[in-house]
Coordinates of C-alpha atoms in Angstrom, one line a residue:
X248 CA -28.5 51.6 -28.5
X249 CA -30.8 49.5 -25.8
X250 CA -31.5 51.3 -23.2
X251 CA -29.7 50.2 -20.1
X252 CA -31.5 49.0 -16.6
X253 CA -31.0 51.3 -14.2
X254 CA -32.0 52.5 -10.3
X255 CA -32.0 55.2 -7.8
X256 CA -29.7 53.8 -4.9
X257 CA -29.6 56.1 -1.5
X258 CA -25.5 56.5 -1.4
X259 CA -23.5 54.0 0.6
X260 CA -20.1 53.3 1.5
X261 CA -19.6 50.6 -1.1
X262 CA -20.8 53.2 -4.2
X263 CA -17.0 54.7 -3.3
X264 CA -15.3 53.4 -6.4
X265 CA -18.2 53.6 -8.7
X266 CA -18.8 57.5 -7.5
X267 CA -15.1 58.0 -8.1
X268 CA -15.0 56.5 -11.6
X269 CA -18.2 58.6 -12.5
X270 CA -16.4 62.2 -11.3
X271 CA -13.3 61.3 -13.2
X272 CA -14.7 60.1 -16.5
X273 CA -17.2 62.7 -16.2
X274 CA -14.6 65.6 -14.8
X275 CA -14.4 67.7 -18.0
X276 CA -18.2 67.2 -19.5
X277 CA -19.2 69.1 -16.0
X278 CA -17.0 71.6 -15.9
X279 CA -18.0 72.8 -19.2
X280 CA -21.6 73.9 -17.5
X281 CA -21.1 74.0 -13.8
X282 CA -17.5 75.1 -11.7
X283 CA -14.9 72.1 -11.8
X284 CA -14.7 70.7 -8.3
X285 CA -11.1 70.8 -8.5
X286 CA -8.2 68.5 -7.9
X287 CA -8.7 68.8 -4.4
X288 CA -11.9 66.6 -4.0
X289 CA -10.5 63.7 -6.6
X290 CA -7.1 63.7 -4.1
X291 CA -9.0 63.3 -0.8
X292 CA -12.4 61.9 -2.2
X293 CA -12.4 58.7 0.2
X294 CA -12.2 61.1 3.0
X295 CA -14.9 63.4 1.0
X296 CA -17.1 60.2 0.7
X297 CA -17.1 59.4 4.4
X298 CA -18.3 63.0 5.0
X299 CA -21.2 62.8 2.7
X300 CA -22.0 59.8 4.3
X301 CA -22.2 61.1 7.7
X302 CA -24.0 64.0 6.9
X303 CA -26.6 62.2 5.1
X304 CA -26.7 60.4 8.6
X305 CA -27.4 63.4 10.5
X306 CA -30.8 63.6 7.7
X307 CA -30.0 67.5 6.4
X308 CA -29.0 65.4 2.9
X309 CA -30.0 63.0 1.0
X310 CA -27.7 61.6 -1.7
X311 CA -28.6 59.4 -4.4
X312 CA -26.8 57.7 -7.2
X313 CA -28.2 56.5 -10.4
X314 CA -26.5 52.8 -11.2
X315 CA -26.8 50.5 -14.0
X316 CA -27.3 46.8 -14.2
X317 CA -23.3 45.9 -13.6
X318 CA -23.2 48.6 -10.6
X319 CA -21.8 51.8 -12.8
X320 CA -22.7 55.1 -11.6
X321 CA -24.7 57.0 -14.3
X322 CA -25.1 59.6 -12.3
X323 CA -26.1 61.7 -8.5
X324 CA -29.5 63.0 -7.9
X325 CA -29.2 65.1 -4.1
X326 CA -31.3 66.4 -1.8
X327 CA -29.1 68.9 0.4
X328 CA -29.8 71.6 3.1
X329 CA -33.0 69.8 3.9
X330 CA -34.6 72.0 6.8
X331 CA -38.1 72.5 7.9
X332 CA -39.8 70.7 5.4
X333 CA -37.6 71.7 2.3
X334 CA -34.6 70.5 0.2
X335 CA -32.7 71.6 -2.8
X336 CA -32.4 69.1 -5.3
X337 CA -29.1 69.1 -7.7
X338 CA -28.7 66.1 -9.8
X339 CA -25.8 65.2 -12.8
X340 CA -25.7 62.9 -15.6
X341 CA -22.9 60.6 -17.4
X342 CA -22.3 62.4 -20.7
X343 CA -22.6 58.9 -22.0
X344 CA -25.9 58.2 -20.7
X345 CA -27.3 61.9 -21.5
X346 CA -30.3 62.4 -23.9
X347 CA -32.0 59.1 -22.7
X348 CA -34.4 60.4 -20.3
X349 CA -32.7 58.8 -17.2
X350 CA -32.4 62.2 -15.4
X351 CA -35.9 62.7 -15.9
X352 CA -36.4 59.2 -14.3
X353 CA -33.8 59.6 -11.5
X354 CA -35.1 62.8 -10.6
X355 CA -38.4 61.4 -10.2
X356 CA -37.6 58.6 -8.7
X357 CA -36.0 60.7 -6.0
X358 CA -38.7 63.4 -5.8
X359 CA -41.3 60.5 -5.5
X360 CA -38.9 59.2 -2.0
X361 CA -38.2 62.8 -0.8
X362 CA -41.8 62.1 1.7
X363 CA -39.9 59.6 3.5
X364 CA -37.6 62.6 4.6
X365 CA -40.0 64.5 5.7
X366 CA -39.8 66.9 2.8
X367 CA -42.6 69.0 1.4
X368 CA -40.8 71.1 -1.0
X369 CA -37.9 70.7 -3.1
X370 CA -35.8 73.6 -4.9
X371 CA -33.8 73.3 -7.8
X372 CA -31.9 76.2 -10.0
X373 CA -29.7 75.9 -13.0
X374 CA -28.5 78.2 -15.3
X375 CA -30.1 79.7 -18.1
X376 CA -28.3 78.3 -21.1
X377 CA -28.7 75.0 -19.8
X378 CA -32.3 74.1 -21.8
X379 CA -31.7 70.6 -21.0
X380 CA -31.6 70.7 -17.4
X381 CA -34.9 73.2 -17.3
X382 CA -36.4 70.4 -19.4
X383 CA -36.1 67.9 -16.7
X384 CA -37.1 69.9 -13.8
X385 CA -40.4 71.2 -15.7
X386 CA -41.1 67.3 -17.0
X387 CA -40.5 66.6 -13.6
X388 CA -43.1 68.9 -12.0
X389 CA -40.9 71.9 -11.0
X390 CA -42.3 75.3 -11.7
X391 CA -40.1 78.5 -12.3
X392 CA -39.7 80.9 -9.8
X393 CA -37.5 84.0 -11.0
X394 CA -33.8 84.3 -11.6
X395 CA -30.5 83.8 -10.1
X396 CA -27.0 84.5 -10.3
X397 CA -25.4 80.9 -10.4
X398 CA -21.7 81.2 -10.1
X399 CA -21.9 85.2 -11.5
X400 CA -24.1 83.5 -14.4
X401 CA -28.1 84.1 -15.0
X402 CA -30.1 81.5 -13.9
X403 CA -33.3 79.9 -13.4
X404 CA -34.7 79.0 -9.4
X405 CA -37.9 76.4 -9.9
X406 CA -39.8 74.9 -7.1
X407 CA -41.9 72.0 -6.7
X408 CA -44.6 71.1 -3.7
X409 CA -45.3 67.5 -3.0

């Protein structure tokens, strides 16, 4: 399969339906590694997307979304609870673009923008079955940290300084 062209887009209003079609096709790959987000956030997610929006305003998050050529979301990368100098990052891929490196890609694409917000340090954790994920923060320049307890299962915490 040719690999698709692709780029890291800060998240704006108009990503809405895009974003929407992502969670939905995407709804039952994620919950099989991280807690569903629940019919809740599908029902009010136009409402959900206006918050997001306005709390990236405020600068304590950064939201990102990983688009293809014809505007399809392929997937998020985040930057949230950023505070004196420091973030967590949390990122998910399309199950159909998966395996291609483009998390490896977003996420650096986003760590290589997270200056411009004043950040110094970036977090990240995942859990401790999830090789893949680890993969992409260590080929991205995180280093582990210790464990976690990720939704009552072992994780990994990593950190990276820029």
């Amino acid at each position: 399969m040719p690999a698709l062209a692709h780029t890291v887009q800060r998240l704006r209003a108009d990503h809405a339906p895009a974003l929407l079609a992502f969670e939905r096709e995407n709804r039952a790959y994620f919950a099989a590694s991280v807690p569903d987000r629940g019919d809740e956030y599908f029902a009010r997610f136009d409402e959900r997307h206006a918050a997001l929006l306005a709390e990236q305003a405020t600068g304590l998050c950064h939201f990102h979304v990983l688009v293809d050529e014809v505007g399809r979301v392929l997937g998020r990368v985040n930057l949230v609870d950023a505070a004196g100098g420091s973030a967590e990052l949390g990122y998910r891929i399309a199950e159909s673009a998966a395996g291609r490196g483009l998390a490896t890609a977003a996420v650096r694409a986003v760590c290589a923008s997270a200056a411009e917000y004043g950040l110094r340090e970036l977090r990240a954790s995942t859990t401790a079955d999830n090789a893949a994920s680890q993969a992409v923060l260590v080929r991205t320049g995180f280093t582990a940290t210790g464990e976690v307890v990720l939704d009552g299962r072992p994780g990994i915490a990593f950190v990276r300084r820029l």
